[in-house]
XYZ file of C-alpha atoms in Angstrom:
510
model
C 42.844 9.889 -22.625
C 40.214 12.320 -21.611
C 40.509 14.838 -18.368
C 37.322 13.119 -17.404
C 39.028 9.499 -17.705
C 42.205 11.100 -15.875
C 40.487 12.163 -13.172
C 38.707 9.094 -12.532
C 42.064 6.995 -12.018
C 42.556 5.959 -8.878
C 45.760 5.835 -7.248
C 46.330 2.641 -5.102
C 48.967 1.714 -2.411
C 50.524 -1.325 -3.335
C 52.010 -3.689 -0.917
C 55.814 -2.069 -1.024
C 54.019 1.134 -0.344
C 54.358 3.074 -4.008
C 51.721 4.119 -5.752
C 50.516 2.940 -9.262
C 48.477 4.146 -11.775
C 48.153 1.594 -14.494
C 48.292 -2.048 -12.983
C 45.619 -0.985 -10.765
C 43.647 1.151 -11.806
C 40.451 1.176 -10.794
C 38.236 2.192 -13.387
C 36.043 5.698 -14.753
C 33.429 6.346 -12.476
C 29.984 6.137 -13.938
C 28.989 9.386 -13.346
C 30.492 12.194 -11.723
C 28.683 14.903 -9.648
C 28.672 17.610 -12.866
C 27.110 14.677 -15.144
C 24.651 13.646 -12.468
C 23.645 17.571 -12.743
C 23.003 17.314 -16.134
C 21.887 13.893 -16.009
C 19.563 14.840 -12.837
C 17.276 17.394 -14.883
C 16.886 15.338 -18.095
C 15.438 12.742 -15.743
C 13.218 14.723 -14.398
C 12.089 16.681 -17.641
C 11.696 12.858 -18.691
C 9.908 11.974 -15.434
C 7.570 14.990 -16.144
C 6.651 14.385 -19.658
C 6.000 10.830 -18.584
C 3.785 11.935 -16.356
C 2.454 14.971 -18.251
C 1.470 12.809 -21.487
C 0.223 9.190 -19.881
C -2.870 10.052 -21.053
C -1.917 9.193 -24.814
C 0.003 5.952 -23.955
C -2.133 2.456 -23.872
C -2.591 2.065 -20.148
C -2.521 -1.596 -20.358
C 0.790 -3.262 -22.193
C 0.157 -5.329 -25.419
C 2.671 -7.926 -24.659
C 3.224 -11.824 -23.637
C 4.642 -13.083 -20.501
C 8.588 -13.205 -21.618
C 8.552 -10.472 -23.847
C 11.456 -8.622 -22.481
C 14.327 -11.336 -22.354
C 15.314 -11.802 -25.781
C 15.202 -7.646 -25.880
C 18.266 -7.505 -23.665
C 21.702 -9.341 -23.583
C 22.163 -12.656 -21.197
C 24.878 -10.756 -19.611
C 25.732 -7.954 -17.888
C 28.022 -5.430 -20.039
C 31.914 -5.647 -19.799
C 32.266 -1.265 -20.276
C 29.833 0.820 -19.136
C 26.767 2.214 -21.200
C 26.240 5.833 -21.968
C 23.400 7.082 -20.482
C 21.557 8.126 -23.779
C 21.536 4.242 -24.329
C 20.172 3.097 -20.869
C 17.075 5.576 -21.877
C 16.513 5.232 -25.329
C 16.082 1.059 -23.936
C 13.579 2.537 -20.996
C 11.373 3.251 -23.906
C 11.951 1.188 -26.261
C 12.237 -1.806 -23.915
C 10.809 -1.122 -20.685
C 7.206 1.165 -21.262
C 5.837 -1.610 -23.941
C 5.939 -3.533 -20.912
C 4.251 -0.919 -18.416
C 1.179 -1.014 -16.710
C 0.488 3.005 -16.709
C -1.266 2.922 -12.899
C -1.131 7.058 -12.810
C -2.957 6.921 -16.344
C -6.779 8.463 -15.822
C -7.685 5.774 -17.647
C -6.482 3.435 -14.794
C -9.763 2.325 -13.000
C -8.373 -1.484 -11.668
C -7.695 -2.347 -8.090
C -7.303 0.801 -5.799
C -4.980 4.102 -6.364
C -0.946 4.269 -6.193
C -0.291 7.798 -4.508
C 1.811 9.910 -7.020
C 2.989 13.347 -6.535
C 5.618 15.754 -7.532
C 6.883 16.569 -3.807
C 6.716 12.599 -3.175
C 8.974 11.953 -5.920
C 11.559 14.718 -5.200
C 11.561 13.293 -1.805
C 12.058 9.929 -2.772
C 15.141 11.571 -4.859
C 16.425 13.357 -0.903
C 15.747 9.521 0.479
C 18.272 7.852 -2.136
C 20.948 10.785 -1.674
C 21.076 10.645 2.041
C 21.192 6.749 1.471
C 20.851 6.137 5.387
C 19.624 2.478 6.882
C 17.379 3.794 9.472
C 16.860 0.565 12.033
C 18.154 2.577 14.789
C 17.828 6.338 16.315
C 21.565 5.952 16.278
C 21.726 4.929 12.696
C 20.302 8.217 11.908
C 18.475 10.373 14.580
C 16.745 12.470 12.031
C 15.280 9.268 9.931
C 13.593 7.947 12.977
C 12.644 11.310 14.831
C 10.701 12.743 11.581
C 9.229 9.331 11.393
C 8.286 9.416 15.033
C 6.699 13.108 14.769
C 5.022 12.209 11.166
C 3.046 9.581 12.489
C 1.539 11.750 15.077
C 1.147 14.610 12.425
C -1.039 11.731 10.305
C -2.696 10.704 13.300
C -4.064 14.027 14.620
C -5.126 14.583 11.123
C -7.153 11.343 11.398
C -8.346 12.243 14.538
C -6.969 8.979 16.864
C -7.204 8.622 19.657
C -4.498 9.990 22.132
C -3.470 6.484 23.193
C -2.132 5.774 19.573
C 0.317 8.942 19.541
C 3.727 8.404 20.943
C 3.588 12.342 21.741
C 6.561 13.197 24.567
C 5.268 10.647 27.071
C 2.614 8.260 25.490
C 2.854 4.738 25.247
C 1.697 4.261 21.835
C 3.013 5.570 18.287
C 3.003 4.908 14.864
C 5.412 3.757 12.368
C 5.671 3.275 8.736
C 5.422 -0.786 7.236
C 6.252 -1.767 3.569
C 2.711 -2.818 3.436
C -1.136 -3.116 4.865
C -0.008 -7.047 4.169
C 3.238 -6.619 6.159
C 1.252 -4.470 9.432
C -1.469 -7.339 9.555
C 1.540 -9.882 9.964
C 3.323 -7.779 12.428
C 0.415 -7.199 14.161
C -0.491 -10.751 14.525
C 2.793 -12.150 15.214
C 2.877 -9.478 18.201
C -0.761 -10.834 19.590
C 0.727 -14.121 19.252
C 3.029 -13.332 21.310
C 1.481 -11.473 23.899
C -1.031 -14.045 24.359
C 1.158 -17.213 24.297
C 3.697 -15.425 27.536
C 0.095 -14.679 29.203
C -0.874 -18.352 29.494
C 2.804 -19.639 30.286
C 2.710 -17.203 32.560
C -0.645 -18.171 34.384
C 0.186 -22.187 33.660
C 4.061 -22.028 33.741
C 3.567 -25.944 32.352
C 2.410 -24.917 29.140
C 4.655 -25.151 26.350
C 4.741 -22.830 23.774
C 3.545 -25.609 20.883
C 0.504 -26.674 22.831
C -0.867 -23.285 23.141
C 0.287 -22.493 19.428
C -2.182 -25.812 18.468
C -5.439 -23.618 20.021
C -4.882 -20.288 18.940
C -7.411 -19.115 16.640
C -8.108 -15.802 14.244
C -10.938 -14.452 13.153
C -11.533 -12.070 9.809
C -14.674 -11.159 7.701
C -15.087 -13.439 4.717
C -14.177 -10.312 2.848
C -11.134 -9.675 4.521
C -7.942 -9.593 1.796
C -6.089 -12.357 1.360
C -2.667 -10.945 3.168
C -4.640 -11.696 6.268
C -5.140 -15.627 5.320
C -1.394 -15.207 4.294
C -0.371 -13.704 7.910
C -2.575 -17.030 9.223
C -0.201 -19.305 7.280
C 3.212 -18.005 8.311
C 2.095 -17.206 12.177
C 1.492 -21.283 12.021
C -2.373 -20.344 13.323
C -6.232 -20.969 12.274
C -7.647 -18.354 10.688
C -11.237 -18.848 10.664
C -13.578 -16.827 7.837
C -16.475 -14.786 9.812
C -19.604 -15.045 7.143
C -20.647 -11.317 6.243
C -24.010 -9.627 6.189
C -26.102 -8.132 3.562
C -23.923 -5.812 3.187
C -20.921 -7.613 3.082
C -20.021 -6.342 6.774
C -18.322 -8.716 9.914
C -21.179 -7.891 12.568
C -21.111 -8.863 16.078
C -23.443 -12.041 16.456
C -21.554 -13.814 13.836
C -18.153 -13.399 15.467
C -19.713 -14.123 18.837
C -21.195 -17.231 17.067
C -17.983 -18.555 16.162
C -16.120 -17.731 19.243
C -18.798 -19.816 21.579
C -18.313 -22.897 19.148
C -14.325 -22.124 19.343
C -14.049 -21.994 22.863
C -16.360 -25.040 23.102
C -14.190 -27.044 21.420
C -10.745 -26.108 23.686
C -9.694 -23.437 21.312
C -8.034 -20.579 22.282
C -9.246 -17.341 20.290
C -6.586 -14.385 20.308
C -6.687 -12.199 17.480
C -9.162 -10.163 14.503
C -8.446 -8.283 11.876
C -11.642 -5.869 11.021
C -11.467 -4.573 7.625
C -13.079 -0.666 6.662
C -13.135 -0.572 2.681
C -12.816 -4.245 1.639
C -11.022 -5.001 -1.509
C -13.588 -6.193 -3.109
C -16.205 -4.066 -2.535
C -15.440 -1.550 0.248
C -17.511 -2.354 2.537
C -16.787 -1.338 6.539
C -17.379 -4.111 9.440
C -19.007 -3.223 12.617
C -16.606 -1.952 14.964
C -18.519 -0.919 17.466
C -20.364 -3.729 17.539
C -16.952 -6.237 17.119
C -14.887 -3.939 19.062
C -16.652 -4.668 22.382
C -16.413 -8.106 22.129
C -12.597 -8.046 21.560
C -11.973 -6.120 24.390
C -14.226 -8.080 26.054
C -12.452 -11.552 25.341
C -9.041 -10.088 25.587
C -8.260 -10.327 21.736
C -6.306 -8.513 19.569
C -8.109 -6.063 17.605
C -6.159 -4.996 14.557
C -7.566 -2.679 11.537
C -7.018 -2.753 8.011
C -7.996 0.610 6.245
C -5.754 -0.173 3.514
C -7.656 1.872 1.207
C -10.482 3.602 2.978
C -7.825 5.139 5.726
C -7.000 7.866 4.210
C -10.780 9.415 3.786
C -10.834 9.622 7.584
C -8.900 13.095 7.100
C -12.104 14.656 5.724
C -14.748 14.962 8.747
C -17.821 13.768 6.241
C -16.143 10.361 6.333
C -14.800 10.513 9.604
C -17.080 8.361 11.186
C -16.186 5.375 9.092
C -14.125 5.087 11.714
C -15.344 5.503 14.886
C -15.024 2.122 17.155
C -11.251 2.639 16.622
C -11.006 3.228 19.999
C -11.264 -0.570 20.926
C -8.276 -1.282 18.422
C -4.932 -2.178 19.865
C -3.300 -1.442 16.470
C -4.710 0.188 13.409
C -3.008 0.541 9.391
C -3.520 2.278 6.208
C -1.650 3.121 3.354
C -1.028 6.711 2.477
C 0.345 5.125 -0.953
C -2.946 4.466 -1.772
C -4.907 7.644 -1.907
C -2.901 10.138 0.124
C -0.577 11.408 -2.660
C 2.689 9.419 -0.938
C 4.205 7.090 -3.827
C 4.864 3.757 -2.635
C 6.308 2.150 -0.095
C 4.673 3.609 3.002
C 2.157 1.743 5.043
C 0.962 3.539 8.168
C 0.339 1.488 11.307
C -0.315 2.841 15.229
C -0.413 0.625 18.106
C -1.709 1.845 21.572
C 1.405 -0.036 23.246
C 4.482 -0.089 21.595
C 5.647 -2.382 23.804
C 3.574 -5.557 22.810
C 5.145 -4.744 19.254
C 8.917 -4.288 21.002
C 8.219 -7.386 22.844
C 7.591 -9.558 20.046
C 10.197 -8.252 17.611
C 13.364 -7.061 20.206
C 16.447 -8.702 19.840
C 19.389 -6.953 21.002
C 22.951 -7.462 19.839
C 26.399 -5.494 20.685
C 27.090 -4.300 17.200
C 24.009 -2.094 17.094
C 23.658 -0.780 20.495
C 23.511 2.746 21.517
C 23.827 5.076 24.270
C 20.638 6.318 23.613
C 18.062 3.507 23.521
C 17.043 3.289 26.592
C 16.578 6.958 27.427
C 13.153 6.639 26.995
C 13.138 9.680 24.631
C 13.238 7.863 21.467
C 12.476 4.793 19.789
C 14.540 1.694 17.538
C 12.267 1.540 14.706
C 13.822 -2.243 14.154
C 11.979 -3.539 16.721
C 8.618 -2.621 15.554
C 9.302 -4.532 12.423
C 10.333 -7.801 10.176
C 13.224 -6.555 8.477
C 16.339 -5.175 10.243
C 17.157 -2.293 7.710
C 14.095 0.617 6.743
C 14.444 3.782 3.979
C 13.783 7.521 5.172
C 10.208 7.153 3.831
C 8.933 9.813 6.003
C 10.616 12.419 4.030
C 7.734 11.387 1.442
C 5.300 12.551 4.110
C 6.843 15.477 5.094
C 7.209 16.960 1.517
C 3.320 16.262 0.971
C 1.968 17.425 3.873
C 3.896 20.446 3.673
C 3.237 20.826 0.090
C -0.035 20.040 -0.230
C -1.477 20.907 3.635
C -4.676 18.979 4.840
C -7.185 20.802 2.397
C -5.086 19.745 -0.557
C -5.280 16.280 0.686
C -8.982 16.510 1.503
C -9.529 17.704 -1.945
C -8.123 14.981 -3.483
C -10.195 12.659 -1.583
C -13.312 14.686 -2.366
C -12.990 14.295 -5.774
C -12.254 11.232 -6.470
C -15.559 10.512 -4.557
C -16.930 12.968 -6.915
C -15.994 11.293 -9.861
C -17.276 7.857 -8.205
C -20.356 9.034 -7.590
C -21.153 10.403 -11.164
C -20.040 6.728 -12.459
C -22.825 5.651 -10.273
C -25.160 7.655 -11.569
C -24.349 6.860 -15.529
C -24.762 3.519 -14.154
C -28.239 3.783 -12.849
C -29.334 5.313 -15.641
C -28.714 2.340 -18.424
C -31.194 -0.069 -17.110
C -28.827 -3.061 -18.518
C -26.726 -2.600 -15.901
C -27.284 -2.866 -11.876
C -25.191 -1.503 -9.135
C -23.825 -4.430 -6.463
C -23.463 -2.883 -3.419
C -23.476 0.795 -1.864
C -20.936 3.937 -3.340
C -19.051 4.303 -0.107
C -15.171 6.115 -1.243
C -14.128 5.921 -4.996
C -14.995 2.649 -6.226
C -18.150 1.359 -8.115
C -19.424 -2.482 -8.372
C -21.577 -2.832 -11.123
C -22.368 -5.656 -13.885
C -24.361 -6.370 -16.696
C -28.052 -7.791 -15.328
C -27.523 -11.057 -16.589
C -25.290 -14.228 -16.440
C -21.932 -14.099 -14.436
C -20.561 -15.521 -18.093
C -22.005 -12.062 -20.182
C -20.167 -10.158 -17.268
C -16.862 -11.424 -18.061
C -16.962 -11.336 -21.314
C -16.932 -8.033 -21.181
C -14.315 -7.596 -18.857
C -12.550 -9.754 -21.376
C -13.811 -6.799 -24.383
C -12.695 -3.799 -22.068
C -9.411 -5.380 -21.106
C -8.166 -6.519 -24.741
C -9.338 -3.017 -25.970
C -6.769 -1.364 -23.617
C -8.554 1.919 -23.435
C -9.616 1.947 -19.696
C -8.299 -0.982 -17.740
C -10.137 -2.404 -14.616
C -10.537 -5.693 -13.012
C -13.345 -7.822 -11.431
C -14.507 -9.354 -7.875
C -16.774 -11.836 -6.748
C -19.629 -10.716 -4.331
C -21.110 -13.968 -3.198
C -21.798 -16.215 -6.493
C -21.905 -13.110 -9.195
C -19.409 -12.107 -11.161
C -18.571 -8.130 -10.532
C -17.196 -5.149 -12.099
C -15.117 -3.233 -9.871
C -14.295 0.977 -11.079
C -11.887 2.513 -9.152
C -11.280 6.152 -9.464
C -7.214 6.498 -9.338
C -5.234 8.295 -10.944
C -4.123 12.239 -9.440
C -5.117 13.571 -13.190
C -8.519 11.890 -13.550
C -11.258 13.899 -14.219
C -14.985 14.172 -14.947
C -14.257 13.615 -18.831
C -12.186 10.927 -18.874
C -15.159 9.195 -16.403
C -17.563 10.219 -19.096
C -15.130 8.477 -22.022
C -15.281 5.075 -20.032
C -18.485 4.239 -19.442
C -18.953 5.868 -22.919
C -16.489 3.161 -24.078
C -18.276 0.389 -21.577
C -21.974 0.799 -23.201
C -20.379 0.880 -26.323
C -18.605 -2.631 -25.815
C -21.948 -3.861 -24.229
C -24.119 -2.835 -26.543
C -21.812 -5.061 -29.017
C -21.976 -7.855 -26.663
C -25.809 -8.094 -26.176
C -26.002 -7.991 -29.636
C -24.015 -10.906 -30.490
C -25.813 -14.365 -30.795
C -25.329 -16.615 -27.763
C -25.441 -20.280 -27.288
């Protein structure tokens, strides 16, 4: 028997109070604290020459849905592995199957923030191991999360009534997801609204009110906002979009008249700045009156677009936030923060707190209603929440707001000089204006030639991206994403893109 193995025996108590080693033993531990040393900076060298040589890896996997079952055994093993096993089987078994999103060859959906500091935060976050859903839980978890929010804020420029500060009524806090804040957000105007009427009409029962409620979206609004719709148990209703794929104010106006007409109740919109699709910003100064006006809800989804607000030449994609009563983005999009860690502010914490508060013995403190600090479960769908702000804190730090804003910059950089190789091959059109970092563009031509070549980029699995639909044509979407990707790699894509067309258009067709 090894020292190791002798130290890892665990002496036990048995019932006539002596102590045994071998009936009960317990086990080796897995690792002790001088092997998780060791262990702890192979990892990381690994980590780092993932990250270091993506480039040369496919960043799309060349495998079939079920690959990775008959690759492993149907049951967990009886003695522990040895470490050098469990990572010769991450790459042998688990990057054929990897979708390399930090690869600058990456240009589908939007960015997933990456950073060193993020991911030796993330390391801090496991250690510490706390279940922040109370200050009492762990004061530090939910006090940097209280101040972080404000630090994020000011560097967005909100207004005061969103920052919890010492004394103000609003705040942020950090959501899983843009999907999960547009739920939260909507189950809490749901709420609000519904004890408004019972309160005016005492007779009104909760059911017949839910029957009328009604939200509103753009028709380019993401799908999580349909999805909220479903599990609130209201109508959504789809707001048609302009010429520029924007909500604007006489359509939403439009559909309120005919709503309220008809004995509906209309409560809540979502207004979306960078849609998925296309990034395109509704009209928040022109919707934002009317909410306020109508007493609705007014909640914004930045998912993407939010964190471009920090640099003041994009600032005023946001201006109109003023008449939100809550507003989201996702640092771990663009803002260097890995994922999870989904930014939302509402002006009055207590129409979240309202909705969500449910207060029993076991996790009660002596501090909650001091007024000083917040319970971070009540703002929330789950109970339990991760020290993500540490993930914040490290970048900030690390990085500062110029580091941050050059980030941004770039990446709009980049976009823009896709544009321009664009507009200069007259086989190809641009779909809608170069906002951020992403490009529409497509073939001129049938929506059918357009995905075939999404079909020729994707099974080549040298740049990977993926499409939309902008009314009835067929659109290529490029997203600049990855932290690494520059100017030549956008240069080897659309070098790669002609290439494939040029194949394409030559190819006899039906």
């Amino acid at each position: 028997m090894t020292p190791r193995r002798m130290r890892a025996q665990a002496l036990v108590p048995l019932a006539c109070g002596q102590l045994c080693r071998c009936c009960l033993w317990q086990g080796p531990a897995a690792m002790d604290s001088a092997e998780f040393r060791r262990r702890g900076k192979e990892m990381v060298d690994f980590v780092a020459d993932y990250l270091e040589g993506i480039e040369g890896r496919q960043v799309y996997p060349d495998v079939e849905p079920g690959y990775l079952r008959p690759l492993i055994p149907t049951t967990a093993p009886e003695e522990p592995d040895t470490f050098e096993d469990i990572i010769s089987d991450v790459e042998k078994i688990i990057m054929p199957g990897v979708t390399h999103w930090h690869s600058p060859f990456f240009f589908a959906y939007f960015p997933s923030g990456n950073s060193y500091p993020a991911l030796l935060a993330d390391i801090l976050c496991g250690a510490i191991g706390c279940v922040g859903f109370s200050w009492a839980a762990s004061p530090a978890c939910t006090e940097l999360e209280t101040v972080m929010m404000d630090w994020l804020g000011k560097m967005l420029k909100l207004p005061e009534a969103f920052l919890a500060g010492q004394v103000g009524e609003g705040g942020g806090v950090i959501q899983g997801s843009a999907s999960e804040a547009t739920l939260v957000a909507l189950l809490a105007a749901r709420t609000k609204v519904i004890r408004r009427l019972q309160a005016a009409s005492p007779g009104l029962t909760q059911g017949a009110i839910m029957e009328k409620l009604v939200a509103y979206s753009s028709d380019q609004a993401h799908s999580s906002v349909e999805r909220a719709g479903l599990i609130g148990g209201v109508k959504l209703k789809a707001i048609p979009s302009d010429g520029k794929f924007a909500m604007r104010a006489s359509a939403l106006q439009e559909a309120l008249e005919r709503d309220k007409a008809e004995g509906l109740i209309p409560f809540f919109v979502v207004a979306t700045l960078g849609t998925t699709s296309c990034c395109s910003f509704d009209n928040l100064l022109e919707v934002g009156p009317i909410c306020n006006k109508e007493d609705m809800w007014l909640h914004i989804d930045a998912a993407y677009a939010g964190s471009s607000f920090i640099c003041p030449e994009f600032r005023h994609l946001l201006n109109g936030v003023e008449f939100a009563d809550s507003f989201n983005f996702n640092p771990h999009k663009w803002l260097l923060v890995n994922f999870d860690c989904s930014a939302m502010w509402v002006k009055k914490r207590t129409d979240l707190i309202g909705a969500f508060k449910l207060d029993p013995l076991y996790l009660k403190h002596n501090h909650q209603d001091s007024g000083l600090i917040t319970d971070y479960r009540h703002w929330q769908l789950p109970l339990g929440r991760r020290f993500r702000s540490l993930k914040m804190w490290f970048v900030f730090r690390m990085y500062g707001v110029k580091g941050l804003q050059a980030h941004i910059r770039k990446h709009v950089r980049l976009a823009h000089e896709f544009e321009r190789l664009v507009q200069q091959d007259p086989r190809f059109e641009i779909c809608t204006e170069v906002t951020l970092g992403l490009v529409c563009f497509r073939l001129k031509g049938s929506n059918r030639l357009n995905e075939e070549l999404l079909e020729r980029i994707n099974d080549a699995k040298k740049i990977h991206l993926v499409p939309c639909h902008l009314r009835d044509k067929f659109v290529l979407r490029f997203a600049i994403c990855a932290r690494t990707v520059e100017s030549a790699h956008v240069q080897l894509a659309w070098e790669h893109i002609t290439q494939l067309a040029t194949s394409l258009l030559a190819t006899p067709r039906d």
